[in-house]
Amino acid sequence: METKTKLIIGGLAALVVALPLTCGVALNDYNYSEGSRVGVVVKYSKKGFPGCKTYEGTLALEGQASTGATSGRTWDFSVDESSIDTQVKSALDSGKRVKLDYQQHLWTWPCRGNTEYFLTEVSELK
């Protein structure tokens, strides 16, 4: 093969590898939306394969259905910061109502979390 052909093939191969990686890095940090949810943390665990553990939790949401009955809805979230991890564990142990602020990411690396919702703040409510 000619040197020019090898350079073109090498450049295309590099592009095929670099483009998805660049998009992955950009999307991993892209904040699609943010908001808050109120309820009681009912589950919090560290799970995954060795070398790829994530912190995952479940919030029992408050609210009433249109019929007046209480709702049994839950919301799953991920935690990727150690300071938030400590706050969520405290909320789970206390069983008190909390407000969880979050950012939604449409795509993340698998070892970052299993959901698209990542907590940014935990506030205990009275």
Tab-separated table of C-alpha atoms in Angstrom:
chain	number	residue	atom	x	y	z
A	1	MET	CA	0.000	0.000	0.000
A	2	GLU	CA	1.138	3.503	-0.683
A	3	THR	CA	2.045	5.839	2.149
A	4	LYS	CA	-0.784	8.219	1.222
A	5	THR	CA	-3.363	5.415	1.392
A	6	LYS	CA	-2.000	4.261	4.752
A	7	LEU	CA	-2.286	7.813	6.096
A	8	ILE	CA	-5.889	8.106	4.917
A	9	ILE	CA	-6.853	4.747	6.451
A	10	GLY	CA	-5.028	5.616	9.685
A	11	GLY	CA	-6.761	9.006	9.841
A	12	LEU	CA	-10.175	7.435	9.302
A	13	ALA	CA	-9.486	4.815	11.978
A	14	ALA	CA	-8.448	7.540	14.427
A	15	LEU	CA	-11.626	9.480	13.613
A	16	VAL	CA	-13.790	6.392	14.173
A	17	VAL	CA	-12.260	6.005	17.648
A	18	ALA	CA	-11.976	9.691	18.610
A	19	LEU	CA	-15.457	10.847	17.590
A	20	PRO	CA	-17.462	8.517	19.894
A	21	LEU	CA	-15.071	9.178	22.783
A	22	THR	CA	-15.368	12.941	22.329
A	23	CYS	CA	-19.165	12.727	22.143
A	24	GLY	CA	-19.223	10.477	25.225
A	25	VAL	CA	-17.163	12.911	27.274
A	26	ALA	CA	-19.333	15.848	26.172
A	27	LEU	CA	-22.635	14.066	26.850
A	28	ASN	CA	-21.456	12.719	30.211
A	29	ASP	CA	-21.151	16.294	31.513
A	30	TYR	CA	-24.187	17.714	29.678
A	31	ASN	CA	-26.882	18.783	32.148
A	32	TYR	CA	-30.199	18.159	30.344
A	33	SER	CA	-32.435	19.311	33.209
A	34	GLU	CA	-32.452	19.945	36.943
A	35	GLY	CA	-35.089	19.847	39.633
A	36	SER	CA	-36.128	18.634	43.076
A	37	ARG	CA	-38.131	15.764	44.521
A	38	VAL	CA	-39.534	15.404	48.051
A	39	GLY	CA	-40.042	12.183	49.960
A	40	VAL	CA	-38.340	9.633	52.182
A	41	VAL	CA	-35.217	7.701	51.186
A	42	VAL	CA	-36.216	4.030	51.448
A	43	LYS	CA	-33.253	2.332	49.785
A	44	TYR	CA	-29.597	3.158	49.250
A	45	SER	CA	-26.924	0.752	48.069
A	46	LYS	CA	-23.549	0.371	46.432
A	47	LYS	CA	-23.754	-2.086	43.569
A	48	GLY	CA	-22.042	-3.220	40.416
A	49	PHE	CA	-19.077	-5.217	39.240
A	50	PRO	CA	-15.627	-5.003	40.845
A	51	GLY	CA	-13.959	-1.792	39.765
A	52	CYS	CA	-17.287	-0.358	38.631
A	53	LYS	CA	-19.402	0.194	41.770
A	54	THR	CA	-22.088	2.872	41.789
A	55	TYR	CA	-24.284	4.330	44.537
A	56	GLU	CA	-27.998	3.969	43.808
A	57	GLY	CA	-31.047	4.948	45.842
A	58	THR	CA	-34.832	5.054	45.871
A	59	LEU	CA	-37.028	7.861	47.172
A	60	ALA	CA	-40.646	7.166	48.188
A	61	LEU	CA	-42.446	10.153	46.671
A	62	GLU	CA	-45.160	12.046	48.443
A	63	GLY	CA	-48.424	12.950	46.853
A	64	GLN	CA	-52.042	12.060	46.415
A	65	ALA	CA	-53.811	10.528	43.499
A	66	SER	CA	-56.821	12.354	42.083
A	67	THR	CA	-59.055	10.001	44.099
A	68	GLY	CA	-57.551	11.240	47.382
A	69	ALA	CA	-55.637	8.035	48.099
A	70	THR	CA	-51.952	8.309	48.840
A	71	SER	CA	-49.587	7.468	46.039
A	72	GLY	CA	-47.082	4.586	46.185
A	73	ARG	CA	-44.692	6.010	43.595
A	74	THR	CA	-40.926	5.797	43.886
A	75	TRP	CA	-38.042	7.547	42.141
A	76	ASP	CA	-34.588	6.085	41.537
A	77	PHE	CA	-31.431	8.197	41.641
A	78	SER	CA	-27.642	7.907	41.528
A	79	VAL	CA	-24.926	9.545	43.625
A	80	ASP	CA	-21.442	10.315	42.325
A	81	GLU	CA	-20.108	12.636	45.063
A	82	SER	CA	-18.858	11.515	48.492
A	83	SER	CA	-20.374	14.520	50.327
A	84	ILE	CA	-23.825	13.668	48.931
A	85	ASP	CA	-23.264	9.982	49.779
A	86	THR	CA	-22.914	10.857	53.477
A	87	GLN	CA	-26.071	13.005	53.424
A	88	VAL	CA	-28.156	10.294	51.733
A	89	LYS	CA	-27.008	7.677	54.272
A	90	SER	CA	-28.022	10.046	57.079
A	91	ALA	CA	-31.438	10.629	55.468
A	92	LEU	CA	-31.984	6.874	55.128
A	93	ASP	CA	-31.047	6.251	58.767
A	94	SER	CA	-33.301	9.042	60.081
A	95	GLY	CA	-36.342	8.141	57.965
A	96	LYS	CA	-37.206	11.849	57.729
A	97	ARG	CA	-38.626	13.736	54.763
A	98	VAL	CA	-35.977	15.201	52.502
A	99	LYS	CA	-35.770	17.339	49.406
A	100	LEU	CA	-33.360	15.939	46.826
A	101	ASP	CA	-32.014	18.351	44.218
A	102	TYR	CA	-30.762	16.666	41.067
A	103	GLN	CA	-29.390	17.092	37.581
A	104	GLN	CA	-30.563	14.889	34.738
A	105	HIS	CA	-27.973	13.624	32.262
A	106	LEU	CA	-29.270	11.860	29.155
A	107	TRP	CA	-26.132	9.717	28.880
A	108	THR	CA	-23.413	8.791	31.362
A	109	TRP	CA	-20.531	6.357	31.578
A	110	PRO	CA	-21.780	3.028	32.999
A	111	CYS	CA	-19.464	3.258	36.026
A	112	ARG	CA	-20.851	6.686	36.980
A	113	GLY	CA	-24.392	5.565	37.811
A	114	ASN	CA	-27.319	3.408	36.713
A	115	THR	CA	-29.868	6.214	36.391
A	116	GLU	CA	-29.832	9.527	34.572
A	117	TYR	CA	-30.611	11.456	37.796
A	118	PHE	CA	-27.603	12.550	39.900
A	119	LEU	CA	-28.093	14.246	43.267
A	120	THR	CA	-26.558	17.669	43.843
A	121	GLU	CA	-27.992	18.445	47.293
A	122	VAL	CA	-29.917	16.806	50.134
A	123	SER	CA	-32.032	18.961	52.483
A	124	GLU	CA	-33.908	17.651	55.518
A	125	LEU	CA	-37.471	19.005	55.752
A	126	LYS	CA	-39.430	19.661	58.920
